Short mmCIF file of C-alpha atoms and ligand atoms in Angstrom, two decimals:
data_model
loop_
_atom_site.label_atom_id
_atom_site.label_comp_id
_atom_site.label_asym_id
_atom_site.label_seq_id
_atom_site.Cartn_x
_atom_site.Cartn_y
_atom_site.Cartn_z
CA MET L 1 -117.40 136.34 -157.86
CA ARG L 2 -118.99 137.70 -161.15
CA TYR L 3 -122.36 138.88 -161.10
CA ALA L 4 -124.78 139.20 -164.00
CA THR L 5 -128.36 140.10 -164.72
CA ARG L 6 -131.31 138.26 -166.42
CA THR L 7 -134.32 139.14 -168.02
CA GLY L 8 -136.85 137.09 -169.89
CA ASN L 9 -138.42 133.80 -169.16
CA VAL L 10 -137.21 131.23 -166.54
CA ALA L 11 -136.96 128.25 -168.92
CA SER L 12 -134.66 130.24 -170.77
CA ALA L 13 -132.38 131.44 -167.99
CA ALA L 14 -129.21 128.94 -168.87
CA THR L 15 -128.13 128.12 -165.56
CA ASP L 16 -126.94 125.28 -163.53
CA CYS L 17 -129.23 126.09 -160.48
CA LEU L 18 -132.21 128.19 -159.66
CA VAL L 19 -133.28 129.79 -156.62
CA VAL L 20 -136.54 130.44 -156.16
CA ALA L 21 -138.96 131.47 -153.51
CA ARG L 22 -141.30 128.81 -152.19
CA ARG L 23 -144.36 130.74 -153.16
CA ALA L 24 -143.25 130.53 -156.75
CA ALA L 25 -142.13 127.08 -157.36
CA THR L 26 -145.00 125.72 -158.52
CA ASP L 27 -145.05 128.49 -161.40
CA VAL L 28 -141.49 128.01 -161.89
CA ALA L 29 -141.97 124.27 -162.22
CA ALA L 30 -144.46 124.74 -164.90
CA ALA L 31 -142.46 126.76 -166.66
CA LEU L 32 -139.52 124.17 -166.68
CA GLY L 33 -142.01 121.50 -167.29
CA VAL L 34 -140.68 119.90 -163.85
CA GLU L 35 -144.16 119.89 -162.06
CA GLU L 36 -144.18 116.37 -160.77
CA GLN L 37 -140.43 116.57 -159.05
CA VAL L 38 -141.31 119.75 -157.59
CA ARG L 39 -144.56 118.87 -156.10
CA LEU L 40 -143.13 116.11 -154.64
CA VAL L 41 -140.47 118.13 -152.85
CA LEU L 42 -143.01 120.66 -151.98
CA GLU L 43 -145.21 117.81 -150.20
CA GLY L 44 -142.24 116.58 -148.13
CA THR L 45 -141.13 119.45 -146.80
CA LYS L 46 -142.01 122.26 -144.90
CA GLY L 47 -141.38 125.93 -145.55
CA ARG L 48 -140.14 127.90 -142.87
CA VAL L 49 -138.05 131.21 -143.34
CA GLY L 50 -134.07 130.51 -143.50
CA GLY L 51 -135.30 127.02 -144.77
CA VAL L 52 -134.07 125.37 -148.04
CA ALA L 53 -135.40 122.90 -149.97
CA ARG L 54 -133.49 120.98 -152.77
CA VAL L 55 -134.62 119.61 -155.93
CA TYR L 56 -132.67 117.40 -158.19
CA LEU L 57 -133.42 117.60 -162.03
CA PRO L 58 -131.78 115.46 -164.69
CA SER L 59 -131.21 118.56 -167.00
CA PRO L 60 -130.04 122.05 -166.47
CA PRO L 61 -130.95 123.75 -164.33
CA SER L 62 -129.81 120.24 -162.48
CA ARG L 63 -130.69 122.14 -159.12
CA LEU L 64 -133.49 124.07 -157.91
CA LEU L 65 -133.07 125.75 -154.49
CA ILE L 66 -136.73 126.19 -152.84
CA ILE L 67 -136.40 129.15 -150.11
CA GLY L 68 -138.47 130.32 -147.27
CA ALA L 69 -141.88 130.25 -145.88
CA ASP L 70 -145.04 128.24 -147.40
CA ALA L 71 -147.10 130.72 -149.59
CA LYS L 72 -149.63 131.15 -147.41
CA ASP L 73 -147.39 132.57 -144.56
CA ASP L 74 -145.31 134.43 -147.25
CA ALA L 75 -147.49 136.74 -149.13
CA ASN L 76 -144.92 139.58 -149.99
CA GLY L 77 -142.00 138.15 -148.20
CA SER L 78 -140.25 140.84 -146.16
CA LEU L 79 -136.72 141.79 -147.02
CA ALA L 80 -135.73 140.66 -143.78
CA ASP L 81 -137.10 137.17 -144.25
CA PHE L 82 -135.37 137.19 -147.39
CA ARG L 83 -132.00 137.82 -145.75
CA ARG L 84 -132.18 134.94 -143.81
CA ASP L 85 -133.81 132.58 -146.78
CA MET L 86 -130.95 134.11 -148.99
CA THR L 87 -127.85 133.49 -146.36
CA ALA L 88 -129.17 129.62 -146.13
CA ALA L 89 -129.64 129.15 -149.64
CA ALA L 90 -126.01 131.07 -150.21
CA GLY L 91 -124.58 128.51 -147.99
CA ALA L 92 -126.07 125.82 -149.83
CA LEU L 93 -125.05 127.28 -152.81
CA ALA L 94 -121.29 127.50 -151.96
CA ASN L 95 -121.10 123.78 -151.58
CA LEU L 96 -122.97 122.70 -153.96
CA ASP L 97 -121.28 121.34 -157.46
CA VAL L 98 -122.43 124.42 -159.87
CA ARG L 99 -120.44 127.05 -161.68
CA HIS L 100 -123.60 129.08 -162.38
CA ALA L 101 -126.53 130.11 -160.30
CA THR L 102 -129.59 132.24 -161.06
CA VAL L 103 -131.87 133.83 -158.01
CA CYS L 104 -135.25 134.58 -159.39
CA LEU L 105 -136.64 137.82 -157.71
CA ASP L 106 -140.25 138.79 -156.92
CA ASP L 107 -141.21 139.81 -160.32
CA PHE L 108 -139.12 137.25 -162.80
CA ASP L 109 -141.04 135.93 -165.46
CA ALA L 110 -143.12 132.50 -164.76
CA GLY L 111 -146.02 133.35 -166.71
CA GLY L 112 -147.77 136.50 -166.06
CA LYS L 113 -147.17 137.51 -162.12
CA PRO L 114 -147.43 140.92 -161.33
CA GLY L 115 -144.22 142.71 -161.08
CA ALA L 116 -142.58 143.99 -157.78
CA ASP L 117 -141.82 147.42 -157.24
CA ALA L 118 -138.37 148.73 -158.41
CA ASP L 119 -136.84 149.35 -155.26
CA ILE L 120 -137.60 145.97 -153.99
CA THR L 121 -135.98 144.73 -156.93
CA TYR L 122 -132.84 146.73 -156.41
CA ARG L 123 -133.11 145.61 -152.64
CA LYS L 124 -133.34 141.97 -153.10
CA ALA L 125 -130.75 141.79 -155.76
CA ARG L 126 -128.29 143.51 -153.51
CA ILE L 127 -129.38 141.26 -150.63
CA ALA L 128 -128.97 137.98 -152.79
CA LEU L 129 -125.47 138.91 -153.85
CA ALA L 130 -124.27 140.16 -150.87
CA ALA L 131 -125.25 136.66 -149.25
CA VAL L 132 -123.47 134.94 -152.08
CA ALA L 133 -120.47 136.95 -152.10
CA HIS L 134 -120.24 136.44 -148.05
CA ALA L 135 -120.87 132.70 -148.25
CA THR L 136 -117.94 132.11 -150.66
CA TYR L 137 -115.56 134.50 -149.11
CA ARG L 138 -112.18 132.76 -148.00
CA PHE L 139 -108.75 133.51 -146.43
CA SER L 140 -106.02 131.16 -147.56
CA ALA L 141 -102.87 133.11 -148.34
CA TYR L 142 -100.86 130.92 -145.64
CA LYS L 143 -102.54 127.74 -146.33
CA SER L 144 -99.68 125.63 -147.99
CA LYS L 145 -102.59 123.19 -149.58
CA LYS L 146 -104.95 125.51 -150.73
CA PRO L 147 -108.49 124.51 -150.05
CA SER L 148 -110.42 124.22 -153.12
CA PRO L 149 -112.18 127.25 -153.77
CA ALA L 150 -116.10 127.46 -154.10
CA LYS L 151 -116.98 125.95 -157.76
CA LEU L 152 -119.58 128.81 -158.06
CA ARG L 153 -118.55 131.20 -160.65
CA GLN L 154 -121.09 133.61 -161.41
CA VAL L 155 -124.15 134.62 -159.88
CA ALA L 156 -127.46 136.34 -161.82
CA VAL L 157 -130.28 137.71 -160.74
CA LEU L 158 -133.29 136.98 -163.09
CA SER L 159 -135.94 139.86 -163.02
CA ARG L 160 -138.33 142.40 -165.64
CA ARG L 161 -136.42 145.42 -164.39
CA ARG L 162 -133.15 145.79 -166.06
CA ALA L 163 -132.40 148.87 -164.79
CA ALA L 164 -132.90 148.17 -161.25
CA THR L 165 -130.92 144.80 -161.26
CA ARG L 166 -128.27 146.18 -163.43
CA ARG L 167 -127.63 149.04 -160.88
CA ALA L 168 -127.79 146.59 -157.96
CA VAL L 169 -125.32 144.11 -159.76
CA ALA L 170 -122.92 147.38 -160.11
CA HIS L 171 -123.38 148.14 -156.40
CA ALA L 172 -123.03 144.85 -155.28
CA GLN L 173 -119.77 143.88 -157.26
CA ALA L 174 -118.05 147.37 -155.86
CA LEU L 175 -118.81 146.59 -152.21
CA ASP L 176 -118.14 143.58 -152.79
CA ASP L 177 -114.49 144.49 -153.69
CA GLY L 178 -114.61 146.94 -150.87
CA LEU L 179 -115.38 143.73 -148.57
CA ALA L 180 -112.88 141.73 -149.87
CA PHE L 181 -110.28 144.12 -149.42
CA ALA L 182 -111.12 144.84 -145.86
CA LYS L 183 -111.48 141.24 -144.72
CA ASP L 184 -108.21 140.27 -146.18
CA LEU L 185 -106.79 143.31 -144.10
CA GLY L 186 -108.27 142.36 -141.39
CA ASN L 187 -107.32 138.62 -141.31
CA GLN L 188 -103.60 139.16 -142.28
CA PRO L 189 -101.38 137.97 -138.89
CA PRO L 190 -100.18 141.12 -137.34
CA ASN L 191 -96.16 140.02 -137.86
CA VAL L 192 -97.47 141.00 -141.53
CA CYS L 193 -99.83 143.41 -141.07
CA ASN L 194 -97.94 146.10 -139.53
CA PRO L 195 -98.59 149.82 -139.83
CA SER L 196 -96.31 149.63 -142.89
CA PHE L 197 -98.15 146.88 -144.62
CA VAL L 198 -101.50 149.05 -144.36
CA ALA L 199 -99.77 152.29 -145.76
CA ARG L 200 -98.75 149.79 -148.95
CA GLU L 201 -102.25 148.22 -149.24
CA ALA L 202 -103.53 151.61 -149.17
CA ARG L 203 -101.18 153.27 -151.80
CA LYS L 204 -102.72 150.43 -154.22
CA LEU L 205 -106.25 152.20 -154.16
CA GLY L 206 -104.63 155.06 -155.86
CA ARG L 207 -102.70 153.29 -158.48
CA GLY L 208 -103.83 154.51 -161.94
CA ASN L 209 -106.50 156.82 -161.07
CA SER L 210 -106.02 160.11 -160.93
CA ASN L 211 -109.19 161.25 -159.30
CA VAL L 212 -107.24 159.24 -155.99
CA THR L 213 -104.38 160.53 -153.94
CA VAL L 214 -102.82 158.56 -151.10
CA SER L 215 -100.65 160.31 -148.50
CA VAL L 216 -99.01 158.72 -145.50
CA ILE L 217 -97.80 160.81 -142.52
CA ASP L 218 -95.02 159.64 -140.56
CA GLU L 219 -93.58 159.95 -137.54
CA PRO L 220 -91.27 162.64 -137.62
CA LYS L 221 -94.35 164.32 -139.40
CA MET L 222 -96.78 163.65 -136.88
CA ALA L 223 -94.18 164.82 -134.18
CA GLU L 224 -94.19 168.28 -136.48
CA LEU L 225 -98.08 168.16 -136.02
CA GLY L 226 -98.23 168.00 -132.37
CA MET L 227 -100.01 164.70 -132.03
CA GLY L 228 -98.47 163.88 -128.88
CA ALA L 229 -101.23 161.45 -128.29
CA PHE L 230 -101.15 159.34 -131.52
CA LEU L 231 -97.09 158.94 -131.11
CA SER L 232 -97.82 157.88 -127.51
CA VAL L 233 -99.24 154.44 -128.32
CA THR L 234 -96.28 153.57 -130.41
CA ARG L 235 -93.45 154.11 -128.37
CA GLY L 236 -92.95 150.61 -127.02
CA SER L 237 -93.14 149.41 -130.96
CA ALA L 238 -90.29 148.54 -133.12
CA THR L 239 -92.57 149.10 -136.44
CA PRO L 240 -93.16 152.60 -136.77
CA ALA L 241 -97.01 154.35 -136.92
CA LYS L 242 -98.29 155.79 -139.99
CA MET L 243 -101.53 158.01 -140.55
CA ILE L 244 -102.77 157.05 -144.07
CA ILE L 245 -105.00 159.36 -145.87
CA VAL L 246 -106.97 158.27 -148.65
CA HIS L 247 -108.40 161.33 -151.22
CA VAL L 248 -111.41 160.03 -153.26
CA SER L 249 -112.01 163.12 -155.49
CA GLN L 250 -115.33 162.11 -157.62
CA GLY L 251 -118.02 164.45 -156.34
CA LYS L 252 -118.23 168.24 -157.38
CA ARG L 253 -115.50 170.07 -157.21
CA GLY L 254 -115.71 172.02 -153.99
CA ASP L 255 -118.36 170.35 -152.31
CA GLN L 256 -117.36 169.49 -148.62
CA PRO L 257 -116.03 165.87 -148.59
CA ILE L 258 -117.23 162.97 -146.12
CA VAL L 259 -114.16 161.79 -144.04
CA LEU L 260 -113.95 158.09 -142.30
CA VAL L 261 -111.62 157.73 -140.16
CA GLY L 262 -110.76 153.98 -138.77
CA LYS L 263 -108.80 152.80 -135.84
CA GLY L 264 -106.09 150.86 -137.15
CA ILE L 265 -104.35 149.42 -134.20
CA THR L 266 -102.28 146.31 -135.49
CA PHE L 267 -101.83 144.61 -132.77
CA ASP L 268 -103.12 145.30 -129.24
CA THR L 269 -101.37 143.89 -126.52
CA GLY L 270 -102.34 146.56 -124.02
CA GLY L 271 -99.11 148.23 -123.64
CA ILE L 272 -97.64 148.53 -119.98
CA ASN L 273 -101.60 147.68 -119.00
CA LEU L 274 -100.84 144.40 -120.62
CA LYS L 275 -103.62 142.45 -121.77
CA PRO L 276 -104.46 138.63 -120.13
CA GLY L 277 -102.91 136.07 -122.61
CA SER L 278 -106.21 134.51 -123.24
CA GLY L 279 -107.92 135.72 -126.08
CA MET L 280 -105.02 138.10 -126.87
CA GLU L 281 -104.78 136.71 -130.52
CA GLU L 282 -108.27 138.56 -131.32
CA MET L 283 -106.39 142.10 -130.84
CA LYS L 284 -105.07 141.30 -134.18
CA PHE L 285 -108.52 142.57 -135.40
CA ASP L 286 -107.85 146.15 -133.83
CA MET L 287 -107.48 147.56 -137.14
CA CYS L 288 -110.58 146.74 -138.65
CA GLY L 289 -111.97 150.09 -138.25
CA ALA L 290 -109.01 151.26 -140.66
CA ALA L 291 -109.55 148.17 -142.65
CA ALA L 292 -113.32 149.01 -143.03
CA VAL L 293 -112.82 152.87 -143.98
CA LEU L 294 -110.25 151.83 -146.69
CA GLY L 295 -112.48 149.15 -147.83
CA ALA L 296 -115.05 152.05 -148.19
CA ALA L 297 -112.80 153.74 -150.24
CA LYS L 298 -112.34 151.22 -152.64
CA ALA L 299 -116.00 150.58 -152.98
CA ALA L 300 -116.42 154.22 -153.79
CA ILE L 301 -113.44 154.04 -156.44
CA ALA L 302 -114.83 151.04 -158.09
CA SER L 303 -118.54 152.43 -158.16
CA GLU L 304 -117.06 155.65 -159.08
CA LEU L 305 -119.64 157.45 -156.83
CA PRO L 306 -119.71 160.90 -157.44
CA VAL L 307 -118.54 162.11 -153.81
CA ASN L 308 -115.62 163.68 -152.12
CA LEU L 309 -114.64 160.90 -149.89
CA ILE L 310 -111.47 160.82 -147.62
CA ALA L 311 -110.40 157.81 -145.52
CA ILE L 312 -108.00 158.04 -142.88
CA ALA L 313 -106.44 155.13 -141.19
CA ALA L 314 -104.65 155.83 -137.83
CA ALA L 315 -102.16 152.56 -137.58
CA ALA L 316 -99.86 151.77 -135.18
CA GLU L 317 -98.87 148.82 -132.78
CA ASN L 318 -99.35 149.05 -129.10
CA MET L 319 -96.81 147.44 -127.24
CA PRO L 320 -95.09 147.27 -123.69
CA GLY L 321 -91.31 148.19 -124.21
CA SER L 322 -88.89 150.05 -122.05
CA ARG L 323 -89.78 153.17 -124.24
CA ALA L 324 -93.64 152.65 -123.90
CA SER L 325 -96.19 154.87 -122.20
CA ARG L 326 -96.92 154.13 -118.85
CA PRO L 327 -100.03 154.85 -116.63
CA SER L 328 -100.06 158.34 -115.45
CA ASP L 329 -97.59 159.65 -118.61
CA ILE L 330 -99.51 162.85 -119.93
CA VAL L 331 -99.63 163.72 -123.91
CA THR L 332 -100.33 166.77 -125.50
CA THR L 333 -102.97 166.15 -128.31
CA MET L 334 -102.85 168.08 -131.51
CA SER L 335 -106.10 169.98 -130.54
CA GLY L 336 -103.92 171.34 -127.61
CA GLN L 337 -105.67 169.47 -124.54
CA THR L 338 -103.45 167.66 -122.67
CA VAL L 339 -104.26 163.75 -121.60
CA GLU L 340 -103.38 161.79 -118.49
CA ILE L 341 -102.86 158.05 -119.92
CA LEU L 342 -104.26 156.08 -116.63
CA ASN L 343 -104.32 152.97 -118.95
CA THR L 344 -102.09 152.31 -121.73
CA ASP L 345 -104.99 149.56 -123.15
CA ALA L 346 -107.13 152.65 -123.54
CA GLU L 347 -105.13 153.13 -126.94
CA GLY L 348 -107.81 153.59 -129.78
CA ARG L 349 -108.89 156.91 -128.34
CA LEU L 350 -105.18 158.36 -128.29
CA VAL L 351 -104.85 157.85 -131.83
CA LEU L 352 -108.56 158.83 -133.01
CA CYS L 353 -108.51 161.98 -130.87
CA ASP L 354 -105.48 163.42 -133.27
CA ALA L 355 -106.53 161.48 -136.25
CA LEU L 356 -110.19 163.38 -135.68
CA THR L 357 -108.49 166.73 -135.05
CA TYR L 358 -106.49 166.67 -138.26
CA ALA L 359 -109.55 165.81 -140.14
CA GLU L 360 -110.63 169.36 -139.22
CA ARG L 361 -108.51 170.67 -142.00
CA PHE L 362 -110.93 168.79 -144.61
CA LYS L 363 -114.06 171.41 -143.68
CA PRO L 364 -116.16 167.91 -143.78
CA ALA L 365 -119.35 167.62 -144.50
CA SER L 366 -119.43 164.55 -141.72
CA VAL L 367 -116.88 162.67 -139.95
CA ILE L 368 -117.88 158.75 -139.35
CA ASP L 369 -115.13 157.20 -137.14
CA VAL L 370 -114.76 153.45 -136.92
CA ALA L 371 -113.19 151.78 -134.15
CA THR L 372 -112.93 148.35 -132.04
CA LEU L 373 -112.75 150.44 -129.22
CA THR L 374 -114.16 148.84 -126.25
CA GLY L 375 -114.95 145.63 -124.96
CA ALA L 376 -117.97 147.50 -123.06
CA GLN L 377 -119.55 147.57 -126.78
CA VAL L 378 -119.61 143.63 -126.99
CA VAL L 379 -121.05 143.41 -123.54
CA ALA L 380 -123.71 146.10 -124.28
CA LEU L 381 -124.94 144.45 -127.80
CA GLY L 382 -122.77 141.52 -128.47
CA SER L 383 -122.15 140.74 -132.37
CA HIS L 384 -125.72 142.00 -133.98
CA ALA L 385 -125.46 146.05 -133.72
CA SER L 386 -122.74 148.43 -134.02
CA ALA L 387 -122.84 150.96 -131.35
CA LEU L 388 -123.45 154.70 -132.65
CA TYR L 389 -122.87 158.00 -131.03
CA ALA L 390 -123.37 161.35 -132.74
CA ASN L 391 -123.42 165.07 -131.88
CA ASP L 392 -125.70 165.26 -134.72
CA ASP L 393 -129.34 163.89 -134.99
CA ASP L 394 -129.81 164.18 -138.73
CA LEU L 395 -126.21 162.26 -139.22
CA ALA L 396 -127.10 159.86 -136.36
CA ASP L 397 -130.28 158.58 -138.24
CA ALA L 398 -128.73 159.07 -141.54
CA VAL L 399 -126.11 156.21 -140.77
CA ALA L 400 -128.83 154.00 -138.65
CA ASP L 401 -130.89 154.23 -141.90
CA ALA L 402 -128.30 152.99 -144.23
CA GLY L 403 -127.23 150.11 -141.79
CA ASP L 404 -130.83 149.14 -141.80
CA ALA L 405 -131.06 149.04 -145.40
CA ALA L 406 -127.65 146.96 -145.49
CA GLY L 407 -128.43 144.47 -143.18
CA ASP L 408 -125.58 145.72 -141.13
CA ARG L 409 -127.34 147.18 -137.88
CA VAL L 410 -126.06 149.82 -135.65
CA TRP L 411 -127.83 151.29 -132.71
CA ARG L 412 -127.75 154.64 -130.89
CA MET L 413 -126.62 155.02 -127.55
CA PRO L 414 -126.44 158.20 -125.46
CA LEU L 415 -123.67 160.54 -125.23
CA TRP L 416 -125.09 162.76 -122.39
CA ASP L 417 -123.07 164.98 -120.47
CA ASP L 418 -123.73 163.26 -117.43
CA TYR L 419 -121.08 160.95 -118.66
CA GLN L 420 -118.47 163.34 -119.49
CA LYS L 421 -117.19 164.03 -115.61
CA VAL L 422 -115.78 160.52 -115.29
CA LEU L 423 -112.82 161.86 -117.95
CA ASP L 424 -111.87 164.80 -115.32
CA SER L 425 -108.07 164.59 -114.46
CA THR L 426 -106.52 165.58 -111.60
CA PHE L 427 -102.97 166.37 -113.31
CA ALA L 428 -104.16 167.11 -116.89
CA ASP L 429 -107.43 168.27 -119.19
CA ILE L 430 -108.68 164.76 -119.37
CA ARG L 431 -108.12 161.26 -118.53
CA ASN L 432 -108.07 158.83 -121.10
CA VAL L 433 -110.41 155.97 -119.02
CA GLY L 434 -113.42 156.91 -116.58
CA ALA L 435 -112.83 155.89 -113.06
CA GLY L 436 -114.18 152.90 -112.76
CA ARG L 437 -115.81 150.00 -115.78
CA ALA L 438 -119.19 151.64 -115.80
CA ALA L 439 -120.68 152.42 -119.40
CA GLY L 440 -117.31 151.94 -121.05
CA SER L 441 -117.89 152.28 -124.49
CA ILE L 442 -120.23 155.58 -123.69
CA VAL L 443 -117.00 157.20 -121.75
CA ALA L 444 -114.77 156.13 -124.87
CA ALA L 445 -117.38 157.99 -127.03
CA CYS L 446 -117.38 161.08 -124.41
CA PHE L 447 -113.31 161.11 -124.97
CA LEU L 448 -113.69 161.30 -128.43
CA SER L 449 -116.46 163.81 -128.52
CA ARG L 450 -113.93 166.59 -126.79
CA PHE L 451 -112.28 166.15 -130.42
CA THR L 452 -115.09 166.54 -132.59
CA LYS L 453 -116.62 169.86 -131.98
CA ALA L 454 -116.09 171.55 -135.70
CA PHE L 455 -118.18 169.08 -137.63
CA PRO L 456 -121.32 166.45 -137.66
CA TRP L 457 -119.63 163.50 -136.25
CA VAL L 458 -120.67 159.91 -135.87
CA HIS L 459 -118.80 157.74 -134.06
CA LEU L 460 -119.12 153.51 -134.69
CA ASP L 461 -117.67 151.15 -131.83
CA VAL L 462 -117.65 147.71 -133.81
CA ALA L 463 -115.56 145.84 -131.17
CA GLY L 464 -118.62 143.43 -131.54
CA THR L 465 -119.29 143.39 -134.75
CA ALA L 466 -115.89 143.89 -137.10
CA TYR L 467 -114.72 140.15 -136.46
CA VAL L 468 -116.09 137.00 -135.58
CA ALA L 469 -113.67 135.14 -133.02
CA GLY L 470 -112.16 131.91 -134.70
CA ARG L 471 -113.80 132.89 -138.01
CA GLY L 472 -112.11 135.67 -138.82
CA SER L 473 -113.01 139.53 -140.10
CA SER L 474 -116.47 140.41 -141.05
CA GLY L 475 -116.07 143.37 -142.81
CA ARG L 476 -118.50 145.23 -141.03
CA PRO L 477 -119.52 148.36 -141.07
CA LEU L 478 -118.21 148.75 -144.01
CA PRO L 479 -121.98 147.71 -145.71
CA ALA L 480 -123.29 150.18 -143.56
CA LEU L 481 -120.79 152.87 -144.48
CA PHE L 482 -121.16 152.09 -148.35
CA GLU L 483 -125.22 152.49 -147.90
CA TYR L 484 -124.78 155.88 -146.36
CA LEU L 485 -122.18 156.85 -149.09
CA LEU L 486 -124.44 155.98 -152.23
CA LYS L 487 -127.56 157.73 -150.47
CA ALA L 488 -124.84 160.87 -149.68
CA ALA L 489 -123.92 160.81 -153.64
CA SER L 490 -127.65 160.46 -155.21
CA ALA L 491 -128.48 163.24 -152.62
CA SER L 492 -125.77 165.54 -153.94
CA GLY L 493 -125.39 164.68 -157.60
N1 LIG M 501 -109.14 146.71 -128.59
C1 LIG M 501 -109.74 146.94 -127.18
C2 LIG M 501 -111.02 147.07 -127.33
C3 LIG M 501 -111.53 145.53 -127.73
C4 LIG M 501 -111.72 144.62 -126.60
C5 LIG M 501 -112.08 145.26 -128.80
C6 LIG M 501 -112.72 143.32 -126.87
C7 LIG M 501 -112.26 143.98 -129.53
C8 LIG M 501 -112.81 142.96 -127.90
C9 LIG M 501 -109.45 148.43 -126.62
O1 LIG M 501 -108.22 148.99 -126.96
C10 LIG M 501 -109.24 148.16 -125.25
O2 LIG M 501 -108.50 147.55 -124.91
N2 LIG M 501 -110.17 148.74 -124.60
C11 LIG M 501 -109.99 148.60 -123.33
C12 LIG M 501 -110.67 150.04 -122.69
C13 LIG M 501 -110.31 150.27 -120.95
C14 LIG M 501 -108.92 150.24 -120.73
C15 LIG M 501 -111.28 151.65 -120.45
C16 LIG M 501 -111.26 147.33 -122.67
O3 LIG M 501 -112.20 147.57 -123.32
O4 LIG M 501 -111.34 146.89 -121.79
MN1 LIG M 502 -106.30 148.34 -125.84
ZN1 LIG M 503 -107.43 148.27 -128.77
#
């Protein structure tokens, strides 16, 4: 999808389809000279948040999509309502026979309306463009007959605020690039997308860019580093594990980096603690954390964000086999702490703990890990919010605010010491699972917290948000991560 900005009068927008808020529809109709057609549609339909009324016109714009609530219920229109309106409009746009669409923002010129503030214009432009990108994304790499792609080629936002909309277009485009990368990686089948494939995709991020270097740590190097937990996960697999590190050095030299760490289990059978067959196919998405952090690197590169960023993908496949880890095996982590593996299906924390210890060497300003870590997170929050855990309140707030702004919500969960006890092991320093099933997402976060004492840290459990069963990868929490990076870049720049 290509994005553009437009300024000037709505009548000269030169587009196939205009998207306008219901409260502005009458003004737009007047500017276009189609008062009668619009009046009929407005009278014949009822406005509501998330509603779309269509007007068919004889000459371009040949379509008008009137979105949202009736004017009297919608004096200003909140951003949350606009997000719902645009989601519906984007769904309609993806199926319309138009190549070019223009979304009128609040302050567009339809004859002397007061201008909205620049921040709101920026936000609405981001929302509009993200909604269209989401609605038009397809993954058809393995269809021998390609489904016809959406006709829509370009979306413009119409506003008087040229600077705000230009910035929004640049950011939306960069995020869209990162999201497409992350979703594609997530949607790949696990016979193709193994750790080596993830490494190859990650290497592409560094091509032809002197600010980006990609390094890959293989199993012999992991052994040298003492990553006994990481290595324990891949033992049953015929495909070797990789720890992939993307360095993006676009910030001030010497500025401490933000480190993102992603769980990259390219398939999670559970290992010797084999998962039940029903639903196991969803475990190809168990690398979505890795995909999101690599996508964040891609978006930061595309937007030339002035940050020092390091994305680490902890990639391995969790398989049963004669060499696989057994329940009750004890391994030594890179940190020196020993772990009793009482359930081989709690493998995400095992690859992450060593990746988090490895992150210490970068002296990070902050570390955010992203993982489809527990079924318990899905039980707790469903698909509406990712679970956030933190050892630092400021960082927790910053990530939560970023999630709100991006419409990619996260919800903070407790990390109280009381929950740590169940990880006490009879034979080693820590067990990899609690005694029962209580508070599973929290207990997993407690496990990780034992490896993150050296830096401000946030853990995002995205088991319920990273993909939609039967539909595919959502790219979440990349929108939240990107928003966090944008804020960090503007604070340091
Ligand atoms: N990858 C799963 C978690 C998961 C479950 C992600 C459902 C997405 C949807 C993880 O590796 C796992 O198996 N976790 C176990 C932990 C348990 C053994 C303590 C779980 O949640 O059951
Ligand atoms: Mn598992
Ligand atoms: Zn897993």
